[in-house]
Amino acid sequence: MTTYRIAVLGGDGIGPETTAEALKVAAAAAELGGFGLDFEELDASAGRWQRTGVAMPDEQYAACAAADAIYLGAIGLPEARHPDGREVNGDVIFRLRFGLDLYAGIRPVHSIPALPQPLTRGDGIDYVVVRENVEGLYASREGGTNVRGEVATDTIVITRRGTEKVVRQAFELARSRHAANPARPAKVTCVDKANVLSSYAFFREVFDSVADKYPDVQRDHAYVDAMTAYQVQRPQSLDVLVAENMFGDIISDLAAASVGGLGLSGSGDVGDEHGLFQSSHGSAPDIAGQGIANPVAAVLSAGLMLDWLGRRREDPAAVRAGALVERAVDTALQDPSGRTPDLGGAASTAQAGDAIVRALKELEF
């Protein structure tokens, strides 16, 4: 039996609680698929930094690098900051993202029929934001300048190689989505500000050069300000969006809000060799330990992890398991008894996870 080694970082606040449910669902899906998951628990976190002065020791980074995949719970505490104001959670997230070259942030969103959509009308929202993860404006995270508290500058970094890699990821994703659902046309939209800044004009130029190699996939372009309107007014027209780091950060959160919030959106940071999967919301320390945290985003991230493992290892059982996790979430949320208080129910975090496992086991593998 194939067994995948998963490095697990539970994180802070509600992170350990929602991670426990995500791993419970992932293990159940793996059992149905006839493969195994071996979880290695690590404690890299803001809490660890508060206790020891180091958020992620080298040996834990090495364990993550050696694993088949990394699962990261919600991480960070508002009071855990470096003297310059930067959050300590970056010591973990950015170290893994930049160190392992996790250049593509994958943020799929889809409407859940049982739940209200606060920003849009109509069902059928189903698209993916692909965010360039290691360049863009955030490449200046530790390299910006601040002169006497009077002038601060950060520099955007766009490279041809980095842009080509993330754009290829977007086009390949559009192809695979079309293959899974031929009724949905494959389309990739480049989101930029090419009419104002040369860096984004260059991003668009590279996008078009890659798009030429994918004649079977439609290409589209949108300025980022227009895209925020499209995400609210006609999100059903979107398929795969690709954007520079900062723009991708912003539009991916708006995407999640359009289907009900960050608590309903999973995410993955992937590269050519490594993959990290985490819920996109914060650690909510104000409700930690109360057993009311919504585990849906954490569970969906675990489903993405299974799908990524399956595609990387050519393991159709793992790909199928990942798809069933998403279906099980939709099914479980149809019944208010499986929803946590933020979704209008009264279920505890563990009860919501149990409801997803029950729904999963009722699906045909």
JSON list of N, CA and C in Angstrom, two decimals, residues 17-18 20-26 28 293-296 299 328-329 332-333 337-340 347-360:
[
{"chain": "A", "resi": 17, "resn": "GLU", "atom": "N", "xyz": [-7.09, 22.85, 16.41]},
{"chain": "A", "resi": 17, "resn": "GLU", "atom": "CA", "xyz": [-8.43, 22.28, 16.44]},
{"chain": "A", "resi": 17, "resn": "GLU", "atom": "C", "xyz": [-8.93, 21.96, 15.03]},
{"chain": "A", "resi": 18, "resn": "THR", "atom": "N", "xyz": [-8.79, 22.91, 14.11]},
{"chain": "A", "resi": 18, "resn": "THR", "atom": "CA", "xyz": [-9.27, 22.68, 12.75]},
{"chain": "A", "resi": 18, "resn": "THR", "atom": "C", "xyz": [-8.36, 21.70, 12.01]},
{"chain": "A", "resi": 20, "resn": "ALA", "atom": "N", "xyz": [-6.91, 19.10, 13.34]},
{"chain": "A", "resi": 20, "resn": "ALA", "atom": "CA", "xyz": [-7.31, 17.76, 13.77]},
{"chain": "A", "resi": 20, "resn": "ALA", "atom": "C", "xyz": [-8.47, 17.24, 12.93]},
{"chain": "A", "resi": 21, "resn": "GLU", "atom": "N", "xyz": [-9.43, 18.11, 12.62]},
{"chain": "A", "resi": 21, "resn": "GLU", "atom": "CA", "xyz": [-10.57, 17.68, 11.81]},
{"chain": "A", "resi": 21, "resn": "GLU", "atom": "C", "xyz": [-10.16, 17.44, 10.36]},
{"chain": "A", "resi": 22, "resn": "ALA", "atom": "N", "xyz": [-9.29, 18.29, 9.85]},
{"chain": "A", "resi": 22, "resn": "ALA", "atom": "CA", "xyz": [-8.82, 18.11, 8.47]},
{"chain": "A", "resi": 22, "resn": "ALA", "atom": "C", "xyz": [-8.10, 16.78, 8.31]},
{"chain": "A", "resi": 23, "resn": "LEU", "atom": "N", "xyz": [-7.26, 16.45, 9.27]},
{"chain": "A", "resi": 23, "resn": "LEU", "atom": "CA", "xyz": [-6.52, 15.19, 9.19]},
{"chain": "A", "resi": 23, "resn": "LEU", "atom": "C", "xyz": [-7.45, 13.99, 9.37]},
{"chain": "A", "resi": 24, "resn": "LYS", "atom": "N", "xyz": [-8.47, 14.15, 10.19]},
{"chain": "A", "resi": 24, "resn": "LYS", "atom": "CA", "xyz": [-9.46, 13.08, 10.38]},
{"chain": "A", "resi": 24, "resn": "LYS", "atom": "C", "xyz": [-10.17, 12.78, 9.07]},
{"chain": "A", "resi": 25, "resn": "VAL", "atom": "N", "xyz": [-10.57, 13.83, 8.36]},
{"chain": "A", "resi": 25, "resn": "VAL", "atom": "CA", "xyz": [-11.24, 13.64, 7.08]},
{"chain": "A", "resi": 25, "resn": "VAL", "atom": "C", "xyz": [-10.27, 13.07, 6.05]},
{"chain": "A", "resi": 26, "resn": "ALA", "atom": "N", "xyz": [-9.05, 13.60, 6.01]},
{"chain": "A", "resi": 26, "resn": "ALA", "atom": "CA", "xyz": [-8.07, 13.11, 5.04]},
{"chain": "A", "resi": 26, "resn": "ALA", "atom": "C", "xyz": [-7.77, 11.63, 5.26]},
{"chain": "A", "resi": 28, "resn": "ALA", "atom": "N", "xyz": [-9.76, 9.40, 6.59]},
{"chain": "A", "resi": 28, "resn": "ALA", "atom": "CA", "xyz": [-10.92, 8.62, 6.16]},
{"chain": "A", "resi": 28, "resn": "ALA", "atom": "C", "xyz": [-10.96, 8.48, 4.64]},
{"chain": "A", "resi": 293, "resn": "ALA", "atom": "N", "xyz": [-14.83, 26.54, 16.31]},
{"chain": "A", "resi": 293, "resn": "ALA", "atom": "CA", "xyz": [-14.18, 26.98, 15.07]},
{"chain": "A", "resi": 293, "resn": "ALA", "atom": "C", "xyz": [-14.69, 26.17, 13.88]},
{"chain": "A", "resi": 294, "resn": "ASN", "atom": "N", "xyz": [-14.86, 26.84, 12.76]},
{"chain": "A", "resi": 294, "resn": "ASN", "atom": "CA", "xyz": [-15.32, 26.22, 11.52]},
{"chain": "A", "resi": 294, "resn": "ASN", "atom": "C", "xyz": [-14.15, 25.49, 10.86]},
{"chain": "A", "resi": 295, "resn": "PRO", "atom": "N", "xyz": [-14.23, 24.17, 10.66]},
{"chain": "A", "resi": 295, "resn": "PRO", "atom": "CA", "xyz": [-13.11, 23.43, 10.07]},
{"chain": "A", "resi": 295, "resn": "PRO", "atom": "C", "xyz": [-13.17, 23.29, 8.55]},
{"chain": "A", "resi": 296, "resn": "VAL", "atom": "N", "xyz": [-14.16, 23.91, 7.89]},
{"chain": "A", "resi": 296, "resn": "VAL", "atom": "CA", "xyz": [-14.38, 23.64, 6.47]},
{"chain": "A", "resi": 296, "resn": "VAL", "atom": "C", "xyz": [-13.16, 24.01, 5.62]},
{"chain": "A", "resi": 299, "resn": "VAL", "atom": "N", "xyz": [-10.46, 21.50, 6.06]},
{"chain": "A", "resi": 299, "resn": "VAL", "atom": "CA", "xyz": [-10.78, 20.24, 5.41]},
{"chain": "A", "resi": 299, "resn": "VAL", "atom": "C", "xyz": [-10.61, 20.35, 3.89]},
{"chain": "A", "resi": 328, "resn": "ALA", "atom": "N", "xyz": [-18.04, 15.80, -0.07]},
{"chain": "A", "resi": 328, "resn": "ALA", "atom": "CA", "xyz": [-18.52, 15.49, 1.27]},
{"chain": "A", "resi": 328, "resn": "ALA", "atom": "C", "xyz": [-18.79, 16.77, 2.07]},
{"chain": "A", "resi": 329, "resn": "VAL", "atom": "N", "xyz": [-17.95, 17.77, 1.89]},
{"chain": "A", "resi": 329, "resn": "VAL", "atom": "CA", "xyz": [-18.17, 19.06, 2.56]},
{"chain": "A", "resi": 329, "resn": "VAL", "atom": "C", "xyz": [-19.51, 19.65, 2.12]},
{"chain": "A", "resi": 332, "resn": "ALA", "atom": "N", "xyz": [-22.36, 17.60, 3.71]},
{"chain": "A", "resi": 332, "resn": "ALA", "atom": "CA", "xyz": [-22.48, 17.79, 5.16]},
{"chain": "A", "resi": 332, "resn": "ALA", "atom": "C", "xyz": [-23.10, 19.13, 5.50]},
{"chain": "A", "resi": 333, "resn": "LEU", "atom": "N", "xyz": [-22.80, 20.16, 4.73]},
{"chain": "A", "resi": 333, "resn": "LEU", "atom": "CA", "xyz": [-23.30, 21.50, 5.03]},
{"chain": "A", "resi": 333, "resn": "LEU", "atom": "C", "xyz": [-24.77, 21.68, 4.65]},
{"chain": "A", "resi": 337, "resn": "SER", "atom": "N", "xyz": [-27.26, 20.64, 11.23]},
{"chain": "A", "resi": 337, "resn": "SER", "atom": "CA", "xyz": [-26.63, 19.96, 12.36]},
{"chain": "A", "resi": 337, "resn": "SER", "atom": "C", "xyz": [-25.14, 19.75, 12.14]},
{"chain": "A", "resi": 338, "resn": "GLY", "atom": "N", "xyz": [-24.69, 19.90, 10.90]},
{"chain": "A", "resi": 338, "resn": "GLY", "atom": "CA", "xyz": [-23.27, 19.75, 10.60]},
{"chain": "A", "resi": 338, "resn": "GLY", "atom": "C", "xyz": [-22.54, 21.07, 10.47]},
{"chain": "A", "resi": 339, "resn": "ARG", "atom": "N", "xyz": [-23.20, 22.17, 10.81]},
{"chain": "A", "resi": 339, "resn": "ARG", "atom": "CA", "xyz": [-22.60, 23.50, 10.66]},
{"chain": "A", "resi": 339, "resn": "ARG", "atom": "C", "xyz": [-22.22, 24.08, 12.01]},
{"chain": "A", "resi": 340, "resn": "THR", "atom": "N", "xyz": [-21.10, 24.74, 12.04]},
{"chain": "A", "resi": 340, "resn": "THR", "atom": "CA", "xyz": [-20.68, 25.46, 13.25]},
{"chain": "A", "resi": 340, "resn": "THR", "atom": "C", "xyz": [-21.46, 26.77, 13.37]},
{"chain": "A", "resi": 347, "resn": "ALA", "atom": "N", "xyz": [-23.19, 22.99, 15.71]},
{"chain": "A", "resi": 347, "resn": "ALA", "atom": "CA", "xyz": [-22.22, 21.90, 15.81]},
{"chain": "A", "resi": 347, "resn": "ALA", "atom": "C", "xyz": [-20.90, 22.42, 16.37]},
{"chain": "A", "resi": 348, "resn": "SER", "atom": "N", "xyz": [-20.23, 21.57, 17.12]},
{"chain": "A", "resi": 348, "resn": "SER", "atom": "CA", "xyz": [-18.87, 21.87, 17.55]},
{"chain": "A", "resi": 348, "resn": "SER", "atom": "C", "xyz": [-17.93, 21.63, 16.39]},
{"chain": "A", "resi": 349, "resn": "THR", "atom": "N", "xyz": [-16.69, 22.03, 16.54]},
{"chain": "A", "resi": 349, "resn": "THR", "atom": "CA", "xyz": [-15.68, 21.78, 15.51]},
{"chain": "A", "resi": 349, "resn": "THR", "atom": "C", "xyz": [-15.58, 20.29, 15.21]},
{"chain": "A", "resi": 350, "resn": "ALA", "atom": "N", "xyz": [-15.53, 19.48, 16.27]},
{"chain": "A", "resi": 350, "resn": "ALA", "atom": "CA", "xyz": [-15.40, 18.03, 16.09]},
{"chain": "A", "resi": 350, "resn": "ALA", "atom": "C", "xyz": [-16.65, 17.44, 15.46]},
{"chain": "A", "resi": 351, "resn": "GLN", "atom": "N", "xyz": [-17.82, 17.93, 15.85]},
{"chain": "A", "resi": 351, "resn": "GLN", "atom": "CA", "xyz": [-19.06, 17.42, 15.27]},
{"chain": "A", "resi": 351, "resn": "GLN", "atom": "C", "xyz": [-19.16, 17.76, 13.78]},
{"chain": "A", "resi": 352, "resn": "ALA", "atom": "N", "xyz": [-18.70, 18.95, 13.41]},
{"chain": "A", "resi": 352, "resn": "ALA", "atom": "CA", "xyz": [-18.69, 19.32, 11.99]},
{"chain": "A", "resi": 352, "resn": "ALA", "atom": "C", "xyz": [-17.76, 18.40, 11.21]},
{"chain": "A", "resi": 353, "resn": "GLY", "atom": "N", "xyz": [-16.59, 18.09, 11.79]},
{"chain": "A", "resi": 353, "resn": "GLY", "atom": "CA", "xyz": [-15.68, 17.16, 11.14]},
{"chain": "A", "resi": 353, "resn": "GLY", "atom": "C", "xyz": [-16.28, 15.77, 11.01]},
{"chain": "A", "resi": 354, "resn": "ASP", "atom": "N", "xyz": [-16.96, 15.32, 12.06]},
{"chain": "A", "resi": 354, "resn": "ASP", "atom": "CA", "xyz": [-17.61, 14.01, 12.02]},
{"chain": "A", "resi": 354, "resn": "ASP", "atom": "C", "xyz": [-18.68, 13.95, 10.94]},
{"chain": "A", "resi": 355, "resn": "ALA", "atom": "N", "xyz": [-19.42, 15.06, 10.77]},
{"chain": "A", "resi": 355, "resn": "ALA", "atom": "CA", "xyz": [-20.47, 15.11, 9.73]},
{"chain": "A", "resi": 355, "resn": "ALA", "atom": "C", "xyz": [-19.85, 14.96, 8.35]},
{"chain": "A", "resi": 356, "resn": "ILE", "atom": "N", "xyz": [-18.70, 15.56, 8.13]},
{"chain": "A", "resi": 356, "resn": "ILE", "atom": "CA", "xyz": [-18.04, 15.45, 6.83]},
{"chain": "A", "resi": 356, "resn": "ILE", "atom": "C", "xyz": [-17.56, 14.02, 6.61]},
{"chain": "A", "resi": 357, "resn": "VAL", "atom": "N", "xyz": [-17.02, 13.39, 7.65]},
{"chain": "A", "resi": 357, "resn": "VAL", "atom": "CA", "xyz": [-16.58, 12.00, 7.52]},
{"chain": "A", "resi": 357, "resn": "VAL", "atom": "C", "xyz": [-17.76, 11.10, 7.19]},
{"chain": "A", "resi": 358, "resn": "ARG", "atom": "N", "xyz": [-18.90, 11.29, 7.85]},
{"chain": "A", "resi": 358, "resn": "ARG", "atom": "CA", "xyz": [-20.09, 10.48, 7.54]},
{"chain": "A", "resi": 358, "resn": "ARG", "atom": "C", "xyz": [-20.53, 10.67, 6.10]},
{"chain": "A", "resi": 359, "resn": "ALA", "atom": "N", "xyz": [-20.54, 11.93, 5.65]},
{"chain": "A", "resi": 359, "resn": "ALA", "atom": "CA", "xyz": [-20.94, 12.19, 4.26]},
{"chain": "A", "resi": 359, "resn": "ALA", "atom": "C", "xyz": [-19.96, 11.54, 3.29]},
{"chain": "A", "resi": 360, "resn": "LEU", "atom": "N", "xyz": [-18.69, 11.58, 3.64]},
{"chain": "A", "resi": 360, "resn": "LEU", "atom": "CA", "xyz": [-17.66, 10.99, 2.79]},
{"chain": "A", "resi": 360, "resn": "LEU", "atom": "C", "xyz": [-17.87, 9.49, 2.62]}
]
